[in-house]
Coordinates of C-alpha atoms in Angstrom, one line a residue:
M1 CA -75.1 24.6 -169.1
Q2 CA -76.2 22.8 -166.0
R3 CA -73.6 20.1 -166.6
L4 CA -70.8 22.8 -167.0
I5 CA -71.9 24.4 -163.8
L6 CA -72.0 21.1 -161.9
T7 CA -68.5 20.2 -163.2
A8 CA -67.1 23.5 -162.2
W9 CA -68.6 23.2 -158.8
L10 CA -67.2 19.7 -158.2
A11 CA -63.8 20.9 -159.3
F12 CA -64.0 23.7 -156.8
V13 CA -65.1 21.4 -154.0
F14 CA -62.3 19.0 -154.8
M15 CA -59.5 21.6 -154.6
A16 CA -61.0 23.4 -151.6
S17 CA -61.2 20.2 -149.7
A18 CA -57.7 19.2 -150.6
A19 CA -56.4 22.6 -149.4
A20 CA -58.3 22.3 -146.2
L21 CA -57.0 18.9 -145.4
A22 CA -53.4 19.9 -146.2
A23 CA -53.7 22.8 -143.8
D24 CA -55.4 20.8 -141.0
E25 CA -53.1 18.6 -139.1
T26 CA -55.7 17.9 -136.4
A27 CA -57.7 15.6 -138.7
Q28 CA -57.0 12.7 -136.4
G29 CA -59.7 13.8 -134.0
D30 CA -63.1 12.2 -133.5
K31 CA -64.4 13.0 -136.9
P32 CA -63.8 10.4 -139.6
V33 CA -61.1 11.2 -142.2
K34 CA -62.7 12.2 -145.6
G35 CA -59.7 10.9 -147.5
V36 CA -59.3 14.0 -149.7
L37 CA -55.6 13.8 -150.4
G38 CA -55.9 16.0 -153.5
R39 CA -53.5 15.7 -156.3
G40 CA -50.5 13.5 -155.6
I41 CA -47.4 11.8 -157.2
N42 CA -45.6 8.6 -156.4
L43 CA -41.9 8.7 -155.4
G44 CA -41.4 5.4 -157.2
N45 CA -38.3 3.3 -158.0
A46 CA -36.5 4.7 -154.9
L47 CA -37.2 3.0 -151.6
E48 CA -39.1 0.1 -153.1
A49 CA -36.0 -1.0 -155.0
P50 CA -33.9 -3.7 -153.4
K51 CA -31.6 -0.9 -152.4
E52 CA -32.2 2.8 -153.0
G53 CA -30.5 3.9 -156.2
E54 CA -30.4 0.5 -157.8
W55 CA -33.4 1.4 -160.0
G56 CA -32.0 4.8 -160.9
V57 CA -33.7 7.0 -158.3
T58 CA -32.2 8.4 -155.1
L59 CA -34.5 10.8 -153.3
K60 CA -33.4 14.4 -152.9
A61 CA -34.7 17.2 -150.7
E62 CA -35.3 19.3 -153.8
Y63 CA -37.7 16.8 -155.2
F64 CA -40.2 17.5 -152.4
A65 CA -39.9 21.3 -153.0
A66 CA -40.4 20.8 -156.7
I67 CA -43.5 18.7 -156.1
K68 CA -45.0 21.3 -153.8
K69 CA -44.2 24.2 -156.1
A70 CA -45.8 22.3 -159.1
G71 CA -49.1 22.3 -157.2
F72 CA -49.3 18.8 -155.8
A73 CA -50.7 18.2 -152.3
T74 CA -49.5 14.6 -151.6
V75 CA -46.6 12.2 -152.2
R76 CA -46.9 8.5 -152.0
L77 CA -43.8 6.7 -150.7
P78 CA -43.4 3.1 -151.8
V79 CA -41.1 1.2 -149.3
R80 CA -39.8 -2.3 -149.6
W81 CA -39.6 -2.9 -145.8
S82 CA -39.4 -6.7 -146.3
A83 CA -35.9 -6.4 -147.9
H84 CA -34.6 -4.6 -144.9
A85 CA -36.0 -6.6 -142.0
G86 CA -35.2 -9.8 -140.0
K87 CA -36.6 -13.1 -141.3
E88 CA -37.5 -14.3 -137.8
A89 CA -39.6 -12.6 -135.1
P90 CA -39.5 -9.8 -134.1
Y91 CA -38.6 -9.0 -137.7
T92 CA -36.5 -6.0 -136.7
I93 CA -36.4 -3.3 -139.4
D94 CA -32.9 -2.1 -140.4
P95 CA -32.4 1.3 -138.7
K96 CA -30.8 2.7 -141.8
L97 CA -34.0 2.2 -143.9
A98 CA -36.2 3.5 -141.1
E99 CA -34.1 6.6 -140.8
R100 CA -34.4 7.1 -144.6
V101 CA -38.1 7.0 -144.3
D102 CA -38.0 9.4 -141.4
W103 CA -36.1 11.8 -143.6
A104 CA -38.6 11.5 -146.4
I105 CA -41.5 12.2 -144.0
D106 CA -39.7 15.2 -142.6
Q107 CA -39.2 16.5 -146.1
A108 CA -42.8 16.1 -147.0
L109 CA -44.0 17.8 -143.8
M110 CA -41.5 20.7 -144.2
N111 CA -43.0 21.3 -147.7
E112 CA -46.6 21.1 -146.4
L113 CA -47.3 17.8 -148.3
N114 CA -49.3 14.8 -147.2
I115 CA -47.2 11.6 -147.3
I116 CA -48.4 8.0 -147.7
V117 CA -46.1 5.4 -146.3
N118 CA -46.8 1.9 -147.6
V119 CA -45.5 -1.6 -147.7
H120 CA -44.5 -2.2 -151.3
H121 CA -43.1 -5.2 -153.3
Y122 CA -43.5 -7.7 -150.5
G123 CA -43.6 -10.5 -153.1
E124 CA -43.3 -13.3 -150.5
M125 CA -46.6 -12.2 -149.0
D126 CA -48.3 -12.7 -152.4
D127 CA -46.6 -16.1 -152.9
A128 CA -47.0 -17.5 -149.4
P129 CA -49.5 -15.4 -147.4
D130 CA -50.1 -17.8 -144.5
E131 CA -46.3 -18.0 -143.9
H132 CA -45.6 -14.3 -144.2
L133 CA -48.6 -12.7 -142.5
P134 CA -47.0 -12.9 -139.0
R135 CA -44.0 -11.0 -140.5
L136 CA -46.2 -8.4 -142.2
L137 CA -47.9 -7.9 -138.8
G138 CA -44.5 -7.5 -137.2
L139 CA -43.4 -4.9 -139.7
W140 CA -46.6 -2.9 -139.2
Q141 CA -46.2 -3.1 -135.4
Q142 CA -42.8 -1.4 -135.8
I143 CA -43.9 1.1 -138.5
A144 CA -47.0 2.2 -136.6
A145 CA -45.2 2.6 -133.3
R146 CA -42.4 4.6 -134.9
Y147 CA -44.8 7.1 -136.5
K148 CA -47.6 7.2 -133.9
D149 CA -46.8 10.8 -133.0
R150 CA -46.6 12.1 -136.5
P151 CA -49.4 14.5 -137.7
A152 CA -52.4 13.4 -139.6
R153 CA -50.6 14.3 -142.9
V154 CA -48.8 11.0 -142.6
Y155 CA -51.0 8.2 -143.9
F156 CA -50.4 4.5 -143.8
E157 CA -51.1 2.0 -146.7
L158 CA -51.2 -1.6 -145.5
L159 CA -50.0 -3.4 -148.6
N160 CA -49.6 -2.4 -152.3
E161 CA -51.4 -4.5 -154.9
P162 CA -52.2 -7.8 -153.1
H163 CA -52.4 -10.6 -155.7
G164 CA -51.4 -14.2 -156.5
K165 CA -51.9 -16.6 -153.7
L166 CA -52.9 -13.7 -151.5
T167 CA -56.5 -14.1 -152.7
E168 CA -59.4 -11.8 -151.9
T169 CA -60.5 -14.3 -149.2
K170 CA -57.1 -14.4 -147.6
W171 CA -56.6 -10.6 -147.9
N172 CA -60.0 -9.9 -146.3
A173 CA -59.0 -12.2 -143.4
A174 CA -55.7 -10.4 -143.0
V175 CA -57.0 -6.8 -143.0
P176 CA -58.6 -6.9 -139.5
K177 CA -55.5 -8.3 -138.0
L178 CA -53.3 -5.7 -139.6
L179 CA -55.7 -2.9 -138.6
A180 CA -55.7 -4.2 -135.0
V181 CA -51.9 -3.9 -134.8
V182 CA -51.9 -0.4 -136.3
R183 CA -54.8 0.8 -134.2
K184 CA -53.0 -0.1 -130.9
T185 CA -50.7 2.9 -131.4
N186 CA -52.6 4.9 -134.1
P187 CA -56.3 4.8 -133.1
K188 CA -57.3 7.6 -135.5
R189 CA -54.6 7.4 -138.2
P190 CA -56.0 7.5 -141.7
I191 CA -55.2 4.1 -143.3
I192 CA -55.4 3.2 -147.0
I193 CA -56.5 -0.3 -148.1
G194 CA -57.1 -1.6 -151.6
P195 CA -58.8 -4.7 -153.1
G196 CA -57.1 -7.8 -154.4
Q197 CA -56.0 -8.5 -158.0
W198 CA -53.4 -5.8 -157.9
N199 CA -55.8 -3.2 -156.4
S200 CA -58.0 -3.5 -159.4
I201 CA -61.4 -1.9 -159.6
R202 CA -62.9 -5.2 -160.8
A203 CA -62.0 -6.7 -157.3
L204 CA -63.7 -4.0 -155.3
D205 CA -66.9 -6.0 -154.9
K206 CA -65.0 -8.6 -153.0
L207 CA -63.3 -6.2 -150.6
E208 CA -64.5 -6.5 -147.0
L209 CA -63.7 -3.7 -144.5
P210 CA -64.6 -3.4 -140.8
K211 CA -67.7 -1.2 -140.7
D212 CA -66.8 0.4 -137.4
D213 CA -63.5 1.8 -138.6
R214 CA -64.4 5.0 -140.4
N215 CA -60.8 6.3 -140.8
L216 CA -60.2 4.1 -143.9
I217 CA -59.6 5.2 -147.5
V218 CA -60.0 2.7 -150.3
T219 CA -57.4 2.7 -153.1
V220 CA -57.6 1.4 -156.6
H221 CA -55.1 1.5 -159.5
C222 CA -55.8 2.2 -163.2
Y223 CA -53.6 1.3 -166.1
D224 CA -56.2 0.7 -168.7
P225 CA -55.7 0.0 -171.6
F226 CA -52.7 -2.0 -170.4
E227 CA -51.4 -2.6 -173.9
F228 CA -51.0 1.2 -174.2
T229 CA -49.8 2.1 -170.7
H230 CA -47.2 -0.7 -170.5
Q231 CA -46.0 -0.9 -174.1
G232 CA -42.3 -1.8 -174.2
A233 CA -42.1 -2.3 -170.4
S234 CA -39.3 -4.8 -169.9
W235 CA -40.9 -6.5 -166.9
V236 CA -44.2 -7.3 -168.8
K237 CA -44.0 -10.3 -171.1
G238 CA -45.0 -9.6 -174.7
S239 CA -45.0 -5.8 -174.2
E240 CA -42.6 -5.2 -177.1
K241 CA -45.3 -6.1 -179.6
W242 CA -47.5 -3.4 -178.2
K243 CA -45.1 -0.6 -179.2
G244 CA -46.6 2.1 -181.2
R245 CA -50.0 2.0 -179.6
T246 CA -51.5 5.4 -179.3
W247 CA -54.4 6.8 -177.1
D248 CA -56.3 9.3 -179.2
G249 CA -59.1 10.2 -176.8
T250 CA -61.9 8.8 -179.0
D251 CA -65.3 8.4 -177.5
A252 CA -64.8 4.6 -177.2
E253 CA -61.4 5.0 -175.5
K254 CA -62.8 7.5 -173.0
S255 CA -65.9 5.5 -172.4
A256 CA -63.9 2.4 -171.4
I257 CA -62.0 4.3 -168.7
T258 CA -65.0 6.2 -167.5
K259 CA -66.9 2.9 -167.1
Q260 CA -64.2 1.5 -164.8
L261 CA -63.9 4.7 -162.7
E262 CA -67.6 5.1 -162.4
K263 CA -67.8 1.5 -161.1
A264 CA -65.4 2.5 -158.3
A265 CA -67.5 5.6 -157.6
T266 CA -70.7 3.5 -157.4
W267 CA -69.0 1.1 -155.0
A268 CA -67.7 4.1 -152.9
K269 CA -71.2 5.6 -152.6
S270 CA -72.9 2.4 -151.6
H271 CA -70.2 1.6 -149.0
D272 CA -69.7 5.3 -147.9
R273 CA -66.0 5.1 -148.3
P274 CA -63.6 7.7 -150.0
V275 CA -61.6 6.5 -153.0
F276 CA -58.0 7.3 -153.7
L277 CA -56.7 6.5 -157.2
G278 CA -53.2 5.5 -155.9
E279 CA -51.6 4.7 -159.2
F280 CA -52.1 5.6 -162.9
G281 CA -49.6 6.3 -165.6
A282 CA -48.2 5.5 -169.0
F283 CA -44.7 4.2 -169.6
Q284 CA -42.1 6.2 -171.5
E285 CA -42.3 4.0 -174.7
A286 CA -45.6 5.5 -175.6
D287 CA -45.6 8.8 -177.5
M288 CA -45.7 11.9 -175.3
K289 CA -48.9 13.3 -176.9
S290 CA -50.8 10.1 -176.2
R291 CA -49.4 9.9 -172.6
A292 CA -50.4 13.5 -171.9
R293 CA -53.8 13.0 -173.4
W294 CA -54.5 9.8 -171.4
T295 CA -53.1 11.2 -168.2
H296 CA -55.2 14.4 -168.4
F297 CA -58.4 12.4 -169.1
V298 CA -57.8 10.0 -166.2
A299 CA -57.0 12.7 -163.7
R300 CA -60.0 14.9 -164.7
E301 CA -62.3 11.9 -164.6
A302 CA -61.0 11.0 -161.1
E303 CA -61.6 14.5 -159.9
R304 CA -65.1 14.7 -161.5
L305 CA -66.0 11.6 -159.4
G306 CA -64.5 13.0 -156.2
F307 CA -61.4 10.8 -156.1
S308 CA -58.1 11.9 -154.8
W309 CA -55.2 10.6 -156.9
S310 CA -51.5 10.0 -157.2
Y311 CA -49.7 9.7 -160.5
W312 CA -47.2 6.9 -161.1
E313 CA -44.5 8.2 -160.9
F314 CA -42.2 11.1 -160.3
C315 CA -38.9 10.7 -162.2
S316 CA -38.4 7.1 -163.6
G317 CA -39.9 5.2 -166.6
F318 CA -43.3 6.8 -166.2
G319 CA -41.8 10.0 -164.8
A320 CA -43.4 13.4 -165.1
Y321 CA -40.1 15.0 -164.0
D322 CA -36.7 14.7 -165.8
S323 CA -34.2 14.2 -162.9
K324 CA -31.2 14.7 -165.3
S325 CA -32.3 18.0 -166.6
E326 CA -34.1 18.9 -163.3
V327 CA -37.2 20.1 -165.1
W328 CA -40.8 18.8 -165.4
R329 CA -41.9 17.1 -168.6
E330 CA -44.3 19.9 -169.4
G331 CA -46.8 17.7 -171.3
L332 CA -47.3 15.5 -168.3
K333 CA -47.1 18.2 -165.7
S334 CA -49.8 20.2 -167.5
A335 CA -51.9 17.1 -167.9
L336 CA -51.8 16.5 -164.1
V337 CA -51.9 20.1 -162.8
P338 CA -53.5 22.2 -165.5

């Protein structure tokens, strides 16, 4: 009985905090941001494609309204700035892309949603970090200046899933430089930063953050077990042979996920940092019952541990929304927002 009461209390605190932050646009004051973004969803395969629409998703105003109506508090907006900016200093961003991001921010705010703007799919940074760090700094100088007067509902995420030659050591060295650029124009803006190895929980112990910057939120991603969540994914070598894998919610299956998420919770407590589960999802090749079962479990575990979260993603291969029929896939929607 005590466990049930505690679980109910934590759920109440989670939702109350999310609602409070969504209603409070003055969170950029002197108090540190708690990072309670509530329940969110990624607007994936749109602005992080080489060109919007090339991966089958073009953002529409009605998407933001549908997300708000469904009960979400946050949208995460992946953006491939690097495909739309100069190769040489000052690395000028194409105004057309910037205006498109402006529009997305406007739509989110009009619908009383938080929005996270990130740098996504900057593959050159992962392949040649020493060469491309000056360019990433230049991009953030422009992004930060452009949105410096936006309300606190607009969050920045420095870089999605650092990996490859962008090792933990190199990423830790880059973070203070990136923060310094953003803080010149956004001294209290909430900024999201994740560990190396694709924002994996196992890399959290190697993440180093400036102790004096308390307006930071730590993000991690969860796609475990990978053979289930990415079965049949064309971009993953060997994934065809994983087809047919189910997730039945056995004690062993649940325990494996709980163990990972609790590791993140332990790290967060010891470092006094809020955690945002920025991505989790199961690809469309898995059966819907397994996808819904897995999604529900991950979302509820994240909430139990006090994490905000954002499902990957809205209306593409992992999508919770069918953009052709313009309806939610009820199994996934109910799993995310019961």
